[in-house]
Coordinates of C-alpha atoms and ligand atoms in Angstrom, one line a residue:
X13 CA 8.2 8.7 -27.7
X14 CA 11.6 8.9 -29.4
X15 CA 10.3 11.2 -31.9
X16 CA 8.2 13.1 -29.5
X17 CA 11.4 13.5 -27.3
X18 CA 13.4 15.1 -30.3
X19 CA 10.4 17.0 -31.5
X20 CA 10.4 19.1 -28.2
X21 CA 12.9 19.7 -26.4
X22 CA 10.8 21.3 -23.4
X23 CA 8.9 17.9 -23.1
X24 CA 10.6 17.1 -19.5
X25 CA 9.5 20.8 -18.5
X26 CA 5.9 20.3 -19.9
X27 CA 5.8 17.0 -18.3
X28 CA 6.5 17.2 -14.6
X29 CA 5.3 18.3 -11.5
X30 CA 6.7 19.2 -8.7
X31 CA 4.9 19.5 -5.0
X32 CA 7.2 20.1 -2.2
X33 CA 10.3 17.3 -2.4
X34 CA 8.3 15.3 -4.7
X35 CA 8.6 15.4 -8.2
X36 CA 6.9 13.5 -11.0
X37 CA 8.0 13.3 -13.9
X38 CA 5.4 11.5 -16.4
X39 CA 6.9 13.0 -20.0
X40 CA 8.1 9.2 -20.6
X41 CA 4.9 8.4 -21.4
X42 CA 3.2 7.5 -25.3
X43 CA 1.4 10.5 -24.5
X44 CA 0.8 14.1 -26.8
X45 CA -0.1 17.3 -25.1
X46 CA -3.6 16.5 -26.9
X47 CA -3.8 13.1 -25.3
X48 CA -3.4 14.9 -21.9
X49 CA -6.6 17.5 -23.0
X50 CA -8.6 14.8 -23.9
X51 CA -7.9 12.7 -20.6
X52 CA -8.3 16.0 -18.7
X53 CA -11.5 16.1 -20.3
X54 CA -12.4 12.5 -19.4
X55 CA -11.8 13.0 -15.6
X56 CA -13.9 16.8 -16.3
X57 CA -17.4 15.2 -17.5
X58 CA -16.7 11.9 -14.6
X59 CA -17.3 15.0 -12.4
X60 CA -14.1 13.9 -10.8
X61 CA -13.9 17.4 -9.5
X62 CA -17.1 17.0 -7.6
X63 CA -16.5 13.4 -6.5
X64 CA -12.7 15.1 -5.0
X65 CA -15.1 17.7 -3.0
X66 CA -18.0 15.3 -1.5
X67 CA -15.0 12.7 -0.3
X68 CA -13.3 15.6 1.3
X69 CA -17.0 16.8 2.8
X70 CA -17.2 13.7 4.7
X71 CA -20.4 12.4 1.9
X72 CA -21.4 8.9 2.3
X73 CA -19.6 8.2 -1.1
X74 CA -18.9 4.5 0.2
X75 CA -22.5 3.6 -0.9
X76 CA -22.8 -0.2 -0.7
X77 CA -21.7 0.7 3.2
X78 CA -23.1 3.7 3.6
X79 CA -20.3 5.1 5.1
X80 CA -18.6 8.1 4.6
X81 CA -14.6 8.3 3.5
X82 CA -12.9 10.1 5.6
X83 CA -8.7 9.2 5.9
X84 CA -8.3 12.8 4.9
X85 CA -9.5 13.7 8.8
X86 CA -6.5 11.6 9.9
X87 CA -4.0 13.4 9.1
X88 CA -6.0 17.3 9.2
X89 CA -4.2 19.6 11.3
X90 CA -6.0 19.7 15.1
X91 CA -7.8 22.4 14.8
X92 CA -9.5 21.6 11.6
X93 CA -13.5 21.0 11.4
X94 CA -14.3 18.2 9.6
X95 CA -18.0 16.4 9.5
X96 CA -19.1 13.0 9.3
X97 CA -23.1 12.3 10.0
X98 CA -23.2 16.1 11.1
X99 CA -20.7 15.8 13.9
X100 CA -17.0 17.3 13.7
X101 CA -14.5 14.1 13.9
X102 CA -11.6 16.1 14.5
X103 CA -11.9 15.9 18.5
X104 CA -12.4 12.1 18.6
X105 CA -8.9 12.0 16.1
X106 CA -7.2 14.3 18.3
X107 CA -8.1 12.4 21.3
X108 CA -6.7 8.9 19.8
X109 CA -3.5 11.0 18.2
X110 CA -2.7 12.1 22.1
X111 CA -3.4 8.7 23.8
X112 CA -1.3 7.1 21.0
X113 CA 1.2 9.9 22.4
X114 CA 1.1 9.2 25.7
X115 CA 1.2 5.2 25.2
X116 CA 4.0 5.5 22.9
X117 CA 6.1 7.7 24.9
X118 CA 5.6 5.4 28.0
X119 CA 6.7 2.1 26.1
X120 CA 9.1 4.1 24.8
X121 CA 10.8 5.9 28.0
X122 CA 10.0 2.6 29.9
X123 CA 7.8 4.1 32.4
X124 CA 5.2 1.3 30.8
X125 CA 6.5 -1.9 31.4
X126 CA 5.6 -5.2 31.6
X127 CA 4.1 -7.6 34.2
X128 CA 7.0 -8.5 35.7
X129 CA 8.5 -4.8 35.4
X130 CA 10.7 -5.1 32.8
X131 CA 10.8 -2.5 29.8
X132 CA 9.4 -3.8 26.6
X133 CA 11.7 -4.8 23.9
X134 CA 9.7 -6.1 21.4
X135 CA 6.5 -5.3 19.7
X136 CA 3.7 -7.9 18.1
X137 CA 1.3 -6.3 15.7
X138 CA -1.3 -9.0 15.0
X139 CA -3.6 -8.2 12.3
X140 CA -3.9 -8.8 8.7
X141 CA -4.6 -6.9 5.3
X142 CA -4.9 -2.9 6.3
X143 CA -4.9 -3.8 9.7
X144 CA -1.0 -4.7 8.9
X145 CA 0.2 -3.7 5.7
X146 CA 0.4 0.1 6.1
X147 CA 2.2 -0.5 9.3
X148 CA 5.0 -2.9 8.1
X149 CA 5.3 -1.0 5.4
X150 CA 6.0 2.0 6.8
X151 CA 7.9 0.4 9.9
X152 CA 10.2 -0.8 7.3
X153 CA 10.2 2.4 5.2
X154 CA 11.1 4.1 8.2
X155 CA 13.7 2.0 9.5
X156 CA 16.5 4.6 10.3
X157 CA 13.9 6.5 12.2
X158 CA 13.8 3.4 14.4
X159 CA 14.1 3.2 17.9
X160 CA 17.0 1.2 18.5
X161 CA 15.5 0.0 21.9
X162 CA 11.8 -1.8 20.6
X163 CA 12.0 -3.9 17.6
X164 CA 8.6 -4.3 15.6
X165 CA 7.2 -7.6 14.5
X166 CA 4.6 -8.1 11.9
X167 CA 2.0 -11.6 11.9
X168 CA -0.9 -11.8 9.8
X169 CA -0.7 -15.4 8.0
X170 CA -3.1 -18.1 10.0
X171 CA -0.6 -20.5 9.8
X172 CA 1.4 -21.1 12.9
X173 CA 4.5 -20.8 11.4
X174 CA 4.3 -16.9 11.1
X175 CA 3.2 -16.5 14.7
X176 CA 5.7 -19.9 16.0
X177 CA 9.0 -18.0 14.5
X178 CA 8.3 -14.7 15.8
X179 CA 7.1 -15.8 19.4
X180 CA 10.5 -17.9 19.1
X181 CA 13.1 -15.5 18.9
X182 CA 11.0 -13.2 21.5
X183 CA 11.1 -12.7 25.4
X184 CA 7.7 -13.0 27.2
X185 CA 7.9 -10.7 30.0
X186 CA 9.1 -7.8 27.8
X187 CA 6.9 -8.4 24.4
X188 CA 3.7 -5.8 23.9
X189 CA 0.9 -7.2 21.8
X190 CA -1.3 -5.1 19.5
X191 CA -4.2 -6.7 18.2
X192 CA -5.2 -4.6 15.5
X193 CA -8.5 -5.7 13.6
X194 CA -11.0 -2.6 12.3
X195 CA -13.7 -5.4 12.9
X196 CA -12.3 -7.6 15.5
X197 CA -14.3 -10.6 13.7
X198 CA -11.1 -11.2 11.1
X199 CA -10.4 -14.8 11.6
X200 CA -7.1 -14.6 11.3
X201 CA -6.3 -12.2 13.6
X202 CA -8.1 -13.8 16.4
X203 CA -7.0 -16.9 15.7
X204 CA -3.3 -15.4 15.9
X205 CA -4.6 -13.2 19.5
X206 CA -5.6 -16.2 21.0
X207 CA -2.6 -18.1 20.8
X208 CA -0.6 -15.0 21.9
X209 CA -2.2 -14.4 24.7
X210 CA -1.7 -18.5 25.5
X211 CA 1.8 -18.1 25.2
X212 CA 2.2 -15.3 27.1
X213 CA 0.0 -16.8 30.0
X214 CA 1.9 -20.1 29.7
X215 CA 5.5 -18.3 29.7
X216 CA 4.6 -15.6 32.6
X217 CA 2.0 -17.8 35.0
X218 CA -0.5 -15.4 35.3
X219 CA -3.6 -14.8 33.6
X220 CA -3.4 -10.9 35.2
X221 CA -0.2 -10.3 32.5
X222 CA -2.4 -10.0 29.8
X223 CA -3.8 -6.5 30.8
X224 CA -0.1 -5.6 30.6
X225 CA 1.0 -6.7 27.4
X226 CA -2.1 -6.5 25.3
X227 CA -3.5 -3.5 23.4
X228 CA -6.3 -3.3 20.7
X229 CA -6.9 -1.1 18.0
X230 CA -10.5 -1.3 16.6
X231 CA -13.7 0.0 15.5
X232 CA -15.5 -2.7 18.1
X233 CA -14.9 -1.7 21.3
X234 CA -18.0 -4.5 21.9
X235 CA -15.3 -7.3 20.9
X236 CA -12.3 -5.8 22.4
X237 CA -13.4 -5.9 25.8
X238 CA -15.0 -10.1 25.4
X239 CA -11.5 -10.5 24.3
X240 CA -10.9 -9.7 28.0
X241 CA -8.4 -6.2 27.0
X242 CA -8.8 -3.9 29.1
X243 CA -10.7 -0.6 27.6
X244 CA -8.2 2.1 28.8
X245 CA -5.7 0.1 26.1
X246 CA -8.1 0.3 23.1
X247 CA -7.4 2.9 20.4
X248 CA -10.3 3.4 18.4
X249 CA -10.9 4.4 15.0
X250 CA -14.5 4.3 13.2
X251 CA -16.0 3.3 10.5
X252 CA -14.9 6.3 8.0
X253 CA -11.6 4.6 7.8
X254 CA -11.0 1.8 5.1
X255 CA -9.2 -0.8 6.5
X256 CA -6.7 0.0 3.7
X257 CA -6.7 3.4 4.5
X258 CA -5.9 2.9 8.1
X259 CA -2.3 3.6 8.9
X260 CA -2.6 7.0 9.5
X261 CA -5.6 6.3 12.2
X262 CA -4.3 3.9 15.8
X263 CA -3.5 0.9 13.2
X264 CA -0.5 3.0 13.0
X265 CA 0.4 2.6 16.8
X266 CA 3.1 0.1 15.7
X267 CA 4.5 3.1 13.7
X268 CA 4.6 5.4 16.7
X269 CA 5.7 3.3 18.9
X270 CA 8.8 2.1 16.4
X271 CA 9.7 5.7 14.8
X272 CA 8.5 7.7 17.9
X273 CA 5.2 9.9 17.7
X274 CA 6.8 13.1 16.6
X275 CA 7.7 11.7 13.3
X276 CA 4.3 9.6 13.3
X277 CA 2.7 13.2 12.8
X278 CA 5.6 14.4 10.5
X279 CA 4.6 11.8 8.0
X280 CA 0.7 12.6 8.6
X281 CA 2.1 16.1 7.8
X282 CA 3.4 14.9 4.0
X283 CA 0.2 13.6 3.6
X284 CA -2.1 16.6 4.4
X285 CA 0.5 18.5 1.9
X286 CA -0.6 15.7 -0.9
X287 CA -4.3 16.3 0.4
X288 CA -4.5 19.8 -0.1
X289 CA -2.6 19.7 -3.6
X290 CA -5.3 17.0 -4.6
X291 CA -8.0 18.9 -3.3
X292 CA -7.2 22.2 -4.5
X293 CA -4.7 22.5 -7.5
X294 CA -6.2 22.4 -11.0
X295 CA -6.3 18.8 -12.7
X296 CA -3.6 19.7 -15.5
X297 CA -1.3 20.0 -12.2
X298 CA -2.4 18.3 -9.6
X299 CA 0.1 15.1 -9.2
X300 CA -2.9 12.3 -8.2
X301 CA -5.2 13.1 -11.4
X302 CA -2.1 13.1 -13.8
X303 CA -1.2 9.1 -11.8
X304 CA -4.7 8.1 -11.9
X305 CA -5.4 9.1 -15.4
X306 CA -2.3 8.2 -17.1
X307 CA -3.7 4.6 -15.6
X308 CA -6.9 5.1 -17.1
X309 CA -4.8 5.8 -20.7
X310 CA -3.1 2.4 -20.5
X311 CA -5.8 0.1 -19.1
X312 CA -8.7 1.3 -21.5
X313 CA -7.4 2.8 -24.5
X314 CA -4.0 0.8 -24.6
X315 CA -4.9 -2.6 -23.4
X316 CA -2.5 -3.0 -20.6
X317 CA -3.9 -5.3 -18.0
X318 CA -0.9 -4.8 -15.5
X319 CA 1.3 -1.9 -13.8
X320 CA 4.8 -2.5 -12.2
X321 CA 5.8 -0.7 -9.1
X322 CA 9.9 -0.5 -8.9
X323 CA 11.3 1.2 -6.0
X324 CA 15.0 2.2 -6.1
X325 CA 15.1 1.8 -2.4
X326 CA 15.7 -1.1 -0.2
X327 CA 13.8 0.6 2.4
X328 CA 10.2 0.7 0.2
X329 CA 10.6 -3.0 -0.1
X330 CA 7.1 -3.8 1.1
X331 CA 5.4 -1.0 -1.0
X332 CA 4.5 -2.8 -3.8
X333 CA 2.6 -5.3 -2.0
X334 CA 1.2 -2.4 0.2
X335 CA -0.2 -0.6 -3.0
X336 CA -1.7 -4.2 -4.3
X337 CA -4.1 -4.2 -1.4
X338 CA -4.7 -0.3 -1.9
X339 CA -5.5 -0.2 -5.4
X340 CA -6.7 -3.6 -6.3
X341 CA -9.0 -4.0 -3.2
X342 CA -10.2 -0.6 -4.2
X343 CA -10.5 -0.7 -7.6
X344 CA -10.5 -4.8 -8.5
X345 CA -14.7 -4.2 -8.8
X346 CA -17.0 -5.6 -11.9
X347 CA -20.1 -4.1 -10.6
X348 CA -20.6 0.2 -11.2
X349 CA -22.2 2.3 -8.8
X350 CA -25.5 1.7 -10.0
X351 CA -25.0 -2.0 -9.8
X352 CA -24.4 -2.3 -13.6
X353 CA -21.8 -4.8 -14.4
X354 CA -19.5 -2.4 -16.6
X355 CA -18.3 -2.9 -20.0
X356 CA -14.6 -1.6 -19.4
X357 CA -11.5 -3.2 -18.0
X358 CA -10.8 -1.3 -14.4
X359 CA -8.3 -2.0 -11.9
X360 CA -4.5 -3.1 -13.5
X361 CA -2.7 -6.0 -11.6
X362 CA -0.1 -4.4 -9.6
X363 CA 3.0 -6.0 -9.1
X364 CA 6.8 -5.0 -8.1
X365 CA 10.1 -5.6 -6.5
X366 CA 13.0 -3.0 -5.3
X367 CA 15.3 -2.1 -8.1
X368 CA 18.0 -3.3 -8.8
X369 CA 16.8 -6.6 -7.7
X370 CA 14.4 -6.6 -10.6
X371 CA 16.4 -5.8 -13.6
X372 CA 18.3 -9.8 -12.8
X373 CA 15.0 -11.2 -13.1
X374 CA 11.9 -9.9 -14.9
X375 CA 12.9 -6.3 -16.8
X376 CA 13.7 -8.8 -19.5
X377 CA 10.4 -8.7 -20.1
X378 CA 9.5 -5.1 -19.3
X379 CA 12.4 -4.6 -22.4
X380 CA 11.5 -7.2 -24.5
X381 CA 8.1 -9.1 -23.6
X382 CA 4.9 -9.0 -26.1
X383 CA 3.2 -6.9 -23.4
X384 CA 2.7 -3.1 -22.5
X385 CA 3.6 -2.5 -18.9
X386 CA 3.9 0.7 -17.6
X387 CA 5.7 1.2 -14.9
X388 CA 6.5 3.5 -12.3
X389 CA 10.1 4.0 -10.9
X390 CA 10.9 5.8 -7.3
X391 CA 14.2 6.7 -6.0
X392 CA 15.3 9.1 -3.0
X393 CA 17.4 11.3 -4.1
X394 CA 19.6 11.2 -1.0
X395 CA 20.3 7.9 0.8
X396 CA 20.1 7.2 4.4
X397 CA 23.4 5.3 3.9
X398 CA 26.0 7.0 2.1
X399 CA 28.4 4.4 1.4
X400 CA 31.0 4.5 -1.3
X401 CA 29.3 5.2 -4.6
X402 CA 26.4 3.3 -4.0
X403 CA 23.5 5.4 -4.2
X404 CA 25.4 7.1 -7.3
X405 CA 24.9 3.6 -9.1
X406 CA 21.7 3.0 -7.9
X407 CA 20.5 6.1 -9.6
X408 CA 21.8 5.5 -12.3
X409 CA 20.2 2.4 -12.7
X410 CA 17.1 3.4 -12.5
X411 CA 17.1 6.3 -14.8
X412 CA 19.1 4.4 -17.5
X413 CA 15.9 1.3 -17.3
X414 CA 13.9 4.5 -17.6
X415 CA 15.6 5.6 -20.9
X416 CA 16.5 2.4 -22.1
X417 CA 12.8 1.5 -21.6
X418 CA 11.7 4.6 -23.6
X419 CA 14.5 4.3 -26.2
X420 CA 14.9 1.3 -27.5
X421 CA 17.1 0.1 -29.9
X422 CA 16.7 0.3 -33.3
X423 CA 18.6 -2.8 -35.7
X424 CA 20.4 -0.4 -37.0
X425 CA 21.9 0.7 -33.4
X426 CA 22.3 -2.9 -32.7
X427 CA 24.0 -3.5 -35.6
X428 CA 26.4 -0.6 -35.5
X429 CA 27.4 -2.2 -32.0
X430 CA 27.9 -5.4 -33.5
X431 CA 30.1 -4.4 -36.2
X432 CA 32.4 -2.1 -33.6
X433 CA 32.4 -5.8 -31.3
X434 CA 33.9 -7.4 -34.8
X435 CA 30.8 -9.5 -36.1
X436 CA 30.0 -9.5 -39.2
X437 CA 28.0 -11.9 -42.0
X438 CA 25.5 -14.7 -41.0
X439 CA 27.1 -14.5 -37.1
X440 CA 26.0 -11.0 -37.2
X441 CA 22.6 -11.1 -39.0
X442 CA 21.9 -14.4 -36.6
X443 CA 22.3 -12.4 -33.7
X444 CA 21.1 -9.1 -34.3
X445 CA 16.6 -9.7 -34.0
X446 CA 17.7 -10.6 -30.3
X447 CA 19.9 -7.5 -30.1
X448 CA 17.1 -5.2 -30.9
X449 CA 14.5 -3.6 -28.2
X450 CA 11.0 -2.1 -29.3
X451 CA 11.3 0.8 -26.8
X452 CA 8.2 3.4 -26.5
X453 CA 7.4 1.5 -23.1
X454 CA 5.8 3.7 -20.3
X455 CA 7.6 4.5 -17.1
X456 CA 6.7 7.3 -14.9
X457 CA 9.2 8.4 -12.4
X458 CA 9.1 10.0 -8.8
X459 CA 11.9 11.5 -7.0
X460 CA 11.7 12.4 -3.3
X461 CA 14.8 14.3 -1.6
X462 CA 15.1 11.5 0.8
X463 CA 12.9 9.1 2.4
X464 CA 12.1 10.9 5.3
X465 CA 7.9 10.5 7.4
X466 CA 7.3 13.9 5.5
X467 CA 8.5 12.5 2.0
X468 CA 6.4 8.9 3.1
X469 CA 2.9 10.3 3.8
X470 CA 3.6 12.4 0.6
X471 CA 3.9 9.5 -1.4
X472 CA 1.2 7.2 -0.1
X473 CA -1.1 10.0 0.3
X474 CA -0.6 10.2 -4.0
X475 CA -1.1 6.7 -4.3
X476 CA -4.4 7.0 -2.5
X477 CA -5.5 9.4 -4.4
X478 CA -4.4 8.3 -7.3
X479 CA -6.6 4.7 -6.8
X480 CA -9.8 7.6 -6.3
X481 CA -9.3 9.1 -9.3
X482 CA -9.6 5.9 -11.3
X483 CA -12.6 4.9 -9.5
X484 CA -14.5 8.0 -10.2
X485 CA -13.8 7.7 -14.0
X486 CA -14.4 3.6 -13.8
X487 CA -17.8 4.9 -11.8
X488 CA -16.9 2.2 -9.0
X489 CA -17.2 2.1 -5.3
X490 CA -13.4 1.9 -4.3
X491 CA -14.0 1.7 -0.6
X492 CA -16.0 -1.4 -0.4
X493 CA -14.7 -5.0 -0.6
X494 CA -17.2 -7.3 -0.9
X495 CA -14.8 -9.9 -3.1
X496 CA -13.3 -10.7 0.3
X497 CA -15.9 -11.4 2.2
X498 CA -17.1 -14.4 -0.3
X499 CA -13.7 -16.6 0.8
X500 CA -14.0 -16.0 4.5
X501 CA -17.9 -17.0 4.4
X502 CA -16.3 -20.6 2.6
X503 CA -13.7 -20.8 4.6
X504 CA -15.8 -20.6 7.6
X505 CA -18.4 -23.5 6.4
X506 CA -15.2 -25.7 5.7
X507 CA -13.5 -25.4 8.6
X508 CA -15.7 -28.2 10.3
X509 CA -15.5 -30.7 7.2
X510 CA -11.8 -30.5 7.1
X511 CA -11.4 -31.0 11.0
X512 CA -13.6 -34.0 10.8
X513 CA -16.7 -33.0 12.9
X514 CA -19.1 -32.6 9.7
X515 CA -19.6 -34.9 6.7
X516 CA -21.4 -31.3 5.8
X517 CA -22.6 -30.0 2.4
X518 CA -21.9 -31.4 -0.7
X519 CA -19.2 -29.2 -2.7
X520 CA -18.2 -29.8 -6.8
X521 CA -16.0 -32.9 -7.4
X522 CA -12.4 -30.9 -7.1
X523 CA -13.6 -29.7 -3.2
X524 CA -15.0 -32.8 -2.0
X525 CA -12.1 -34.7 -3.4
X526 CA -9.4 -32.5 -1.8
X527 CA -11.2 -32.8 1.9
X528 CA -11.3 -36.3 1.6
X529 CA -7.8 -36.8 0.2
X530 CA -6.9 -34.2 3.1
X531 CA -8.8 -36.2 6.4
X532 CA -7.2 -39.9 4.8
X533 CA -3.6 -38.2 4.8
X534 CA -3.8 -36.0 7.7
X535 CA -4.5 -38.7 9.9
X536 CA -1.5 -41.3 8.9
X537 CA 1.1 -38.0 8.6
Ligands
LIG2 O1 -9.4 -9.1 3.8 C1 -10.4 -8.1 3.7 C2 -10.3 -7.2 4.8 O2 -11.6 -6.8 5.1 C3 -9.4 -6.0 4.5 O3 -10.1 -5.0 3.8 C4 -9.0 -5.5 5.8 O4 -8.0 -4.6 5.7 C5 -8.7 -6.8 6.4 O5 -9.7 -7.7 5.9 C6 -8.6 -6.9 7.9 O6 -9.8 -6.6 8.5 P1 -9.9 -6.2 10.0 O7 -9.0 -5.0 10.2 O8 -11.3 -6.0 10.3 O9 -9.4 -7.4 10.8

């Protein structure tokens, strides 16, 4: 990349893009403009072009569901027309978008209140996987948009503890519930519902306060109302949503109700800006091809197997682990889409922290480790909290990794830097292999003016898109997840074993052993 760099000095123009406040710049990259043809071509004769049309079209492209994949609809203007099983599902979304509205506003204003009449404080989103980590992310994300007034809490984790230390800190009488579950079947989440709804009936004395403080957000209206919540505080959403894909449907109520609904749509807004770009600009500049197949580049023709996500932004803490569900729930598939098992490495382990937190702890190995790991640094350009010269430093942290990263340094650098320090002979040469960096390693980097709802949707809305792109050139089905399902099928037969009430099945040696060891020492602790 050095040489490249030197070679032409237009390479940053050549390499960016720029949509709106978003700009990408991907020229630090081991890439030639050639390289970019021929992956151009790639994505060309994967049809990727067609594939971008027939998701838009509302095709069943989620085969192995037959479903079609439509996330797109969510955030389409009002009066848009957009078809699913030859109906328009734009008045259904515009129906949920105003009852999310109108609940929101009422929590908000406190003309909704609880059972004993007092405003709500507090807000309990109980779900798990896309039914939660869109919504915390983005809750968090959007923090200064926040109403100072309702605070939002997040539990997903089956174990008590997540649920016991949230309830603990909260107030019955003014905490709202959202049970959010695209299935309403997710153990989890019921399990979690359940005990809520105890507590709350235990704390408040009357089985009628759960009307009050419980909402659902689902695809199951069938389950929503045995749970016993009343139907006028369901928010549906169907089954052209991935649960990944979610947030922008009801399962972002938690959103709305934090950030308030007019900047819920702002951020739907950035996203139908990505969409369009995506759907219309030509591959060489549209911003989702150039993520997805700069991806492609370093899982099959450079042998990376993962892909770091560094946000310089305190705010995006949660987005790494938000794209981890996104792209390797998508794209973590063995299996093409014509049941072949394929011969190619797909989906990249994703993995990340906010910067600077990261360079004290792992970029020692981004720097110097044995292994290629791109990596993909975002910063805001403008921070929400101008103190001192903090955001000054923050940037440039992250574009120095960026160059130091691409750079490297030769012995000969380190060396002149020893000499000027005052080494010299064998406690020079001793020290100098560990003073050298290899350089030429991958970052991409995305600056947004600020992190604003608009800049958000942007961003995930690319992300998204990005995780299509790869599928439709690793010819996989990224909007099924039948990995998952294989756990929760065990987990459901063992359940019994490990509470006692079935000597049940017999499982290998490791299993058996552990439920054994687990009903002996359950009992005496
Ligand atoms: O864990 C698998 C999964 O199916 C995810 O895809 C989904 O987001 C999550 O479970 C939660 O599912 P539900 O919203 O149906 O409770």
């Amino acid at each position: 990349m050095r040489e490249m760099f030197d070679a032409d000095p237009a390479r940053f123009d050549k390499f960016t893009l720029q949509l709106d406040c978003l700009l990408l710049d991907y020229s630090k990259n081991i890439i030639s403009e050639e390289t970019l043809a021929l992956l151009l071509n790639l994505a060309r004769q994967s049809k990727l072009e067609d594939w971008i049309a027939r998701m838009f079209n509302g095709e069943k492209i989620n085969a192995s569901e037959q479903r079609a994949t439509l996330h797109t609809a969510l955030r389409a203007p009002d009066n848009a027309s957009i078809y699913a099983d030859g109906k328009n599902v734009m008045p259904d979304v515009v129906r949920v978008r105003n009852q999310m509205r109108r609940f929101s506003e009422a929590v908000r204003n406190g003309a909704l209140r609880g059972h004993t009449g007092k405003p709500f404080r507090d807000v309990v989103n109980i779900g798990i996987g896309g039914s939660a980590l869109g919504p915390l992310m983005v809750s968090e994300a959007l923090k200064p948009y926040a109403s100072t007034q309702l605070s939002a809490h997040f539990v997903s984790n089956v174990d008590a503890t997540d649920l016991a230390e949230t309830l603990k800190r909260l107030d019955p009488e003014t905490t709202l519930f959202i049970i959010s579950s695209k299935t309403f079947t997710t153990q989890e989440t019921l399990t979690n519902a359940h005990s809520a709804r105890a507590w709350l009936v235990q704390h408040i004395g009357a089985e009628e306060a759960v009307a009050k403080h419980f909402v659902a957000v689902s695809t199951n209206l069938a389950e929503t109302s045995k749970f016993g919540i009343n139907p006028d505080n369901v928010f549906e959403f169907w089954d052209w949503v991935g649960g990944r894909y979610s947030l922008w449907s009801a399962i972002g109520l938690p959103i709305a109700l934090s950030i308030g609904m007019d900047n819920f749509e702002n951020m739907l807004a950035g996203a139908h800006v990505m969409d369009q770009h995506f759907r219309e600009a030509p591959l060489e500049k549209n911003m989702p091809v150039m993520l997805g197949m700069l991806g492609i580049w370093y899982t099959n023709f450079c042998g990376a197997d993962s892909n770091a996500v560094l946000p310089y932004d305190q705010y995006l803490q949660h987005f790494p682990a938000y794209l981890q569900q996104l792209e390797m729930e998508s794209n973590g598939k063995r299996v093409d889409r014509q049941g072949q098992a394929v011969d190619y490495a797909t989906q990249m382990v994703v993995w990340g922290e906010p910067g600077t937190n990261g360079q004290h702890s792992f970029y020692q190995l981004l720097h110097q480790g044995t292994r290629l790991i791109p990596a993909d640094f975002l910063a805001p350009l403008v921070s929400h909290n101008p103190l001192g010269e903090h955001h000054a430093m923050l940037l440039a942290n992250c574009f120095a990794q960026t160059e130091a990263l691409m750079l490297g340094k030769t012995a000969e650098e380190a060396r002149a830097e020893l000499v000027a320090q005052g080494l010299s002979g064998a406690a020079l040469e001793s020290l100098l292999p560990y003073k050298v960096f290899p350089g030429n390693r991958p970052t991409n980097t995305l600056l947004f003016d600020r992190l604003d709802p608009h800049a958000l949707g942007m961003l995930v809305a690319l992300y998204e898109h990005k995780t299509f792109v790869q599928s439709v050139v690793w010819n996989i089905n990224a909007f099924d997840q039948w990995g998952v399902e294989f756990g929760k099928q065990l987990a459901g037969q063992l359940l019994p074993e490990l509470q006692g009430r079935l000597s049940g099945k017999s499982h290998d040696a490791s299993t058996q052993g552990l439920i054994n060891h687990s009903l002996v020492r359950r009992q005496r602790a």
